[in-house]
Each structure stands twice: as C-alpha cells, then as structure tokens.
Coordinates of C-alpha atoms in Angstrom, one line a residue:
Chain A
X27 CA -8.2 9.1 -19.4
X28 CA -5.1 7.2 -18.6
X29 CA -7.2 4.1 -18.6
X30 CA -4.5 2.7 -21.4
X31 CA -1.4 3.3 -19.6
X32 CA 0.9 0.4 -17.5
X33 CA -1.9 0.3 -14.0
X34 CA -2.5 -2.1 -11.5
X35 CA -6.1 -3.0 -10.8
X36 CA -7.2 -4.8 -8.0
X37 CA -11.0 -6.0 -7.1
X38 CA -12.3 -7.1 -4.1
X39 CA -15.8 -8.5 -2.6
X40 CA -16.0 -6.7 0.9
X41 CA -18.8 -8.4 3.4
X42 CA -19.1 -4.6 4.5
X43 CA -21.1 -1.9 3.6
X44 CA -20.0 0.6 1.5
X45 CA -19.8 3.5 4.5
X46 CA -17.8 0.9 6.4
X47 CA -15.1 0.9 3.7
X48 CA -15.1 4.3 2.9
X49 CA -14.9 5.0 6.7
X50 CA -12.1 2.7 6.4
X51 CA -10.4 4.3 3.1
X52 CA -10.7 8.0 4.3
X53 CA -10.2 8.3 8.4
X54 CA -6.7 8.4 9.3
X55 CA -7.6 6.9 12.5
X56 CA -8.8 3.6 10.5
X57 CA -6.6 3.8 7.6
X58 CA -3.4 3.1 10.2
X59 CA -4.6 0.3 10.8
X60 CA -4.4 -1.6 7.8
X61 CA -2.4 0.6 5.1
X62 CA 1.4 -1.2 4.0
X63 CA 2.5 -3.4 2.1
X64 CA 3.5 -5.7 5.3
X65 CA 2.6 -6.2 8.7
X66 CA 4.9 -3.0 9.8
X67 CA 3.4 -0.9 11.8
X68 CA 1.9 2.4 9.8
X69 CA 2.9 6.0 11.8
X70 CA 1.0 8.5 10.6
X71 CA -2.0 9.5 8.0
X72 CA -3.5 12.2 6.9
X73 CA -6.6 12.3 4.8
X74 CA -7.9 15.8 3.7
X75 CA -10.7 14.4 1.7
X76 CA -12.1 17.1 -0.4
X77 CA -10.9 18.0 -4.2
X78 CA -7.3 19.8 -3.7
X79 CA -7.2 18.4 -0.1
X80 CA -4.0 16.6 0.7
X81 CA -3.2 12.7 1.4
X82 CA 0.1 11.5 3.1
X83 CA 0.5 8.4 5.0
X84 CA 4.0 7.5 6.7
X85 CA 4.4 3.7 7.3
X86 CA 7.5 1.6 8.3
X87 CA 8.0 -1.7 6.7
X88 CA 9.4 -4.7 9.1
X89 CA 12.7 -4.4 7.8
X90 CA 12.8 -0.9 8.9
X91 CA 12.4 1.6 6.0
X92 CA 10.0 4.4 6.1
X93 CA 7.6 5.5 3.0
X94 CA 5.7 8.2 2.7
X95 CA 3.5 8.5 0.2
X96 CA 1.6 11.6 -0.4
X97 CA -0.5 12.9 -2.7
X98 CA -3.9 15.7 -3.4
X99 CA -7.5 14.4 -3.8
X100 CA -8.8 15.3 -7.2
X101 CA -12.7 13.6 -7.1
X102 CA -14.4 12.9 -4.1
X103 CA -17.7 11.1 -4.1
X104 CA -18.3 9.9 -0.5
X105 CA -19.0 5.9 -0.1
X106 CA -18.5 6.0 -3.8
X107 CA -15.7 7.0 -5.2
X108 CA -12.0 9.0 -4.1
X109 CA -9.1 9.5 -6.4
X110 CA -6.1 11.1 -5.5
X111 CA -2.8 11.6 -6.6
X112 CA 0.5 9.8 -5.8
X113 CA 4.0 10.0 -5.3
X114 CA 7.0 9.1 -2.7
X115 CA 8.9 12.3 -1.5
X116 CA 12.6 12.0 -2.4
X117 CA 12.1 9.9 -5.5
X118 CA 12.3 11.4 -8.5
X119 CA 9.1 9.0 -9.7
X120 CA 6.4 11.0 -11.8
X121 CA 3.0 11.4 -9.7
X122 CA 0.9 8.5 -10.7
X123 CA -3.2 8.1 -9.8
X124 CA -5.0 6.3 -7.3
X125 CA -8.6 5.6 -7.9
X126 CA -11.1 3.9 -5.2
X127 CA -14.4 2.6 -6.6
X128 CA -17.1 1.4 -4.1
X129 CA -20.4 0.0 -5.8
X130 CA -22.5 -1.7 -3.8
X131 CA -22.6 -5.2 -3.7
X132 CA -25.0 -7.9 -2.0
X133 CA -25.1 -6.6 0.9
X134 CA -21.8 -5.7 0.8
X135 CA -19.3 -3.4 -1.4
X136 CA -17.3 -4.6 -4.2
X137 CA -14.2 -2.5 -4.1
X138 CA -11.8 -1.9 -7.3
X139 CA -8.5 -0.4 -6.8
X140 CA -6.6 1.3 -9.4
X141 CA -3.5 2.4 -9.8
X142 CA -1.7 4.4 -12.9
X143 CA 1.4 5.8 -13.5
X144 CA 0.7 8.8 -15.4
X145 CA 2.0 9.6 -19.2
X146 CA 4.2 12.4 -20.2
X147 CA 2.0 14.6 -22.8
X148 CA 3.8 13.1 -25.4
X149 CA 2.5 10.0 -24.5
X150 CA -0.5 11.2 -24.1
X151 CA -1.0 12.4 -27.2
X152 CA 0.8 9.4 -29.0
X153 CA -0.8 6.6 -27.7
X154 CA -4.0 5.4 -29.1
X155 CA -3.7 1.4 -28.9
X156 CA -4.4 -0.3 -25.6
X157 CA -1.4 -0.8 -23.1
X158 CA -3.1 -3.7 -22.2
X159 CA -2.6 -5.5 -25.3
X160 CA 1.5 -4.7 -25.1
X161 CA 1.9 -6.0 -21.3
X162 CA 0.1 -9.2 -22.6
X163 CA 2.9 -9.6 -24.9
X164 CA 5.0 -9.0 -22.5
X165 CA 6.0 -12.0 -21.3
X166 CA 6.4 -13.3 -24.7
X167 CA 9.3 -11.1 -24.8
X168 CA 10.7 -11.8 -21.2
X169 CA 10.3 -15.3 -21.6
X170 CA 7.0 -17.2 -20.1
X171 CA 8.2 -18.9 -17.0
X172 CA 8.9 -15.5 -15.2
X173 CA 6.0 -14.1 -15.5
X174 CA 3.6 -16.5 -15.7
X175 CA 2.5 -15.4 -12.1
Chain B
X11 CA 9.8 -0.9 -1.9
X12 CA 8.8 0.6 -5.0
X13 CA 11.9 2.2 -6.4
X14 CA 13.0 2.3 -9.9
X15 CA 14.9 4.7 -12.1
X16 CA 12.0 7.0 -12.7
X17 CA 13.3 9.1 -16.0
X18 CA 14.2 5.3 -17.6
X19 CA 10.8 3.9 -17.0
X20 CA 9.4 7.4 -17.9
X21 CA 11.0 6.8 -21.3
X22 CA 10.4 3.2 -21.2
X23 CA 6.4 4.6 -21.1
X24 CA 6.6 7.2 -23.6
X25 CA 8.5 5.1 -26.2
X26 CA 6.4 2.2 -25.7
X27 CA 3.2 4.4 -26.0
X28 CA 3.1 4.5 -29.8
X29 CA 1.7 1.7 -32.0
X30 CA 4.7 2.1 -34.5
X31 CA 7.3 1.4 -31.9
X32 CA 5.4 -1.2 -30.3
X33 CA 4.8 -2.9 -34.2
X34 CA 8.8 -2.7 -33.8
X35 CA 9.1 -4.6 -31.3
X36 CA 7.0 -7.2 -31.8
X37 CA 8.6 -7.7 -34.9
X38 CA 12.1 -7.5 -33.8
X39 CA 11.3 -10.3 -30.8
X40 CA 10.6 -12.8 -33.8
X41 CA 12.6 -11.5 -36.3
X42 CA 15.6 -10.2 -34.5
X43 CA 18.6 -8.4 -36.4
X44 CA 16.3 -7.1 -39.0
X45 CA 17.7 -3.6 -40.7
X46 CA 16.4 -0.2 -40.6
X47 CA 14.4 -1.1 -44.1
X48 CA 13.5 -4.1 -43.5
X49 CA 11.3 -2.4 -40.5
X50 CA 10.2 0.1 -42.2
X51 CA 8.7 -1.6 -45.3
X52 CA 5.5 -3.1 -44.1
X53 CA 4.8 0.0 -42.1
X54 CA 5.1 1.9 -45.5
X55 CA 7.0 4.5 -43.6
X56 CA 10.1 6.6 -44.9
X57 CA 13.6 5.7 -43.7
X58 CA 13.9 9.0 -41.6
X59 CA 10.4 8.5 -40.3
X60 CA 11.4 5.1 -38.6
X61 CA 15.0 6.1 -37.8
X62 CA 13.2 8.8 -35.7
X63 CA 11.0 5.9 -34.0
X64 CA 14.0 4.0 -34.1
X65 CA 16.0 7.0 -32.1
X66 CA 13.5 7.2 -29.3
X67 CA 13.5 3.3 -28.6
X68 CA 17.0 3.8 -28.4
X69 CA 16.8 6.1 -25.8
X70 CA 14.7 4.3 -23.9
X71 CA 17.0 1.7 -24.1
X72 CA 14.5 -0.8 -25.8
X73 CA 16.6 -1.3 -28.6
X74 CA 20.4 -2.1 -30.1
X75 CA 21.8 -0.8 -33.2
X76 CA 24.8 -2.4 -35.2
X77 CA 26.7 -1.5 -38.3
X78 CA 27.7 -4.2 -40.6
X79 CA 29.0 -2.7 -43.6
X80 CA 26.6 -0.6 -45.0
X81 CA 23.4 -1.8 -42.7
X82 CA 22.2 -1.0 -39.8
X83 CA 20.5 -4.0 -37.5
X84 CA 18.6 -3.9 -35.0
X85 CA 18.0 -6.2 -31.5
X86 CA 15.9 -6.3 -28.8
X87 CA 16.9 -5.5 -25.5
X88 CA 14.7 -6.7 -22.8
X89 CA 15.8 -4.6 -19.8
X90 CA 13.8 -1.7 -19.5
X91 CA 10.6 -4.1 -20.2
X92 CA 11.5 -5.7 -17.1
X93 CA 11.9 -2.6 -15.1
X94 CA 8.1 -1.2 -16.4
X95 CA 7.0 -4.8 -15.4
X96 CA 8.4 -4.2 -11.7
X97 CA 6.4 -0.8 -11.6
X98 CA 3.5 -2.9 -12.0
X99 CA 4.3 -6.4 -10.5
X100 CA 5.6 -3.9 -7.1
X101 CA 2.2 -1.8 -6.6
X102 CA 0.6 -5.3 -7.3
X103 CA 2.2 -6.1 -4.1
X104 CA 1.9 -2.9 -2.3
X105 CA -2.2 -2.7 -2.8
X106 CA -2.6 -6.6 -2.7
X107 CA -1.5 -6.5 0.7
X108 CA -2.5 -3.2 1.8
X109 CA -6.5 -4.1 0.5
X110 CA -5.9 -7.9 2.3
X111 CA -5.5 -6.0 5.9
X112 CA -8.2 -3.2 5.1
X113 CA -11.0 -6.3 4.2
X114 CA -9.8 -7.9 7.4
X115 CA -10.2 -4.8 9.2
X116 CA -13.7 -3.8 8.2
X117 CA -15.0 -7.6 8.2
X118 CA -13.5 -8.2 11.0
X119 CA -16.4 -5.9 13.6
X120 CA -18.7 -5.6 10.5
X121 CA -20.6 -8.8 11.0
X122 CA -21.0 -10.4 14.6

C-alpha cells in the first residue's frame, strides 16, 4: 500500500525459531529486554496483540530521555506476521507503520522489519513512481560523501 | 531521538510524491537557475500547470524562486531533503539497534 513511500527495511537471519521471535516481538515481559535504540534500560511495554489492540513501550535512552512510542495493531498473524501503528506522544509526527515479517528460515526465522511513515491522501493519490528510485538520487543531490553510508 | 519538524517533512513527502515535481528536481540539480518555461517545456505542461507544481515545492521548501527582469528562476534547495533523509537514516538506527539486542536475546538461550 504505502510500499513506495520514504521506509526503513531491515532483514535479519535469526538462529531461532519463528515462535521464539514472536515470543520475543509480542510479550512485554521479553520485549523489555531488548527494545531501544541503546543500551538504556526499557521501563515499561505493553502489547495487546489483537487487531485494534494497543502497543506502547516506554524506554529511557543512556543520556536520560524517555520515549514512548505507542501505537494499535492492525494485522495479526501469530509467528508470522504483526503490524501496528506508530507514533511518539507529544510530537506532532504523523502515525507511521510498523510491519514484522517472520518466514521461516533453515531452521531458523528470517525476520524483515519495516518501517513507513505514512502519506497524506494527497500523496496517496499522487504518487505513482517508486520512492525508491528518488532516495537513490538522493545523495546525488546532497552530495556523495554524506551519504555514502 | 527521532525528532523532526513533522508538518515540514509532511510537506517534504507530499511534494516529493509526484513524478512532475520530482522530474523538477532532477532537472533543477543539473541545470540549476532554469525559468518557469524552460521547466515546463519538456513536460509539455502549461505555464499555470507547473507554477502550481512549482507553488507546492515552494512550500515545502524544496525550491527558490528569483525575479530577474521579467523571468522567474528557479534553485534547488537541499534542506528539507536532508531532514526526510534523517527520518529514514534515524529509524535506521532505532530498529538496527533495537533488532541487534532482540537476535542476541532469542539466540542467546535458543541454542545450548
């Protein structure tokens, strides 16, 4: 749907099983243990997993701030697939989508994150060409050596 | 953490979300200070047409306008590129890290 639009994908080879993930994706108890963006401790989680069920997660980075993300699950296919939506209380950001895939994987679980900021319905409507195409050009515009990373 | 100024990178989105704006740009980063027909030419698109595409990369801030004389050029303006690239390049962080510790954590008791 918003496949096109500015998102961040990441893909990972898990030498778990796909229940292990999603046991470690969806119970707050496991998901404080490894959800921030640094080693900060993470305070609190809920995880309502069921369409219209609601996600929040409090964390506190090592510099001190707090986040808290929060969000409502819209698809929930256990050990496969959760997606929910996302946003950060106090900031006037628009909600964007979080998608987790889990497909099965030698043994193991290949897991692919996905993350995108949601269009207006203008752009919606408007866009037709791939975003990807424009954020490869990107750097052509921002000159190469930034963002060659 | 992943802050921005949400209704510039909302218009930052929308503006660039349009293969006419985005054929603007790209021609405007090699051919910089081209005028309002100039741009509009190859597209075969009227003057207002592209003035309007013109108006909403304005907005967004992705574009500069100058009068000289009796034409109207137009430059880049990199900014609010950079801030749509921060979007991405600070969720790339967020989830890079975030996904690092959860593969530790189930790995970690999963196999012995």
């Amino acid at each position: 749907m918003t496949k096109s639009l500015p998102s961040v994908t990441i893909v990972r080879k898990i030498k778990a099983p796909p229940a292990k993930v999603w046991a470690a994706i969806t119970q707050p108890k496991l998901m404080m243990q490894w959800w921030g963006p640094d080693a900060g401790p993470t305070l609190s989680a809920v995880a309502d997993v069921r369409p219209g069920g609601r996600f929040s997660v409090v964390f506190r980075l090592l510099n001190g701030e707090e986040h808290n993300p929060t969000g409502i699950y819209q698809e929930v296919v256990p050990e496969k697939k959760v997606v929910f939506t996302w946003e950060w209380p106090g900031m006037p950001e628009r909600e964007s989508l979080v998608t987790f895939l889990l497909e099965p994987f030698d043994g193991g679980t290949e897991l692919t994150l996905l993350h995108e900021h949601l269009p207006d319905e203008d752009a919606r409507k408007s866009h037709k060409e791939g975003w990807r195409g424009l954020l490869d050009k990107l750097p052509i515009f921002l000159g190469d050596a930034e963002w060659s990373t | 953490m992943v802050k921005y100024q949400a209704s510039g990178m909302d218009r930052t989105f929308s503006a660039l979300a349009d293969p006419t704006r985005r054929h603007v740009l790209v021609r405007l980063k090699d051919e910089p200070g081209l005028s309002v027909s100039e741009l509009a030419r190859p597209l075969s698109l009227k003057l207002p047409g592209m003035m309007k595409h013109l108006d909403v990369l304005s907005d967004a801030g992705l574009i500069t306008r100058t009068k000289a004389g009796r034409t109207v050029s137009v430059h880049l303006s990199v900014g609010p590129m950079r801030e749509a690239m921060e979007w991405l390049k600070r969720y790339e962080h967020f989830w890079a890290v975030s996904i690092d510790r959860l593969v530790a954590l189930v790995e970690e008791d999963g196999e012995r």
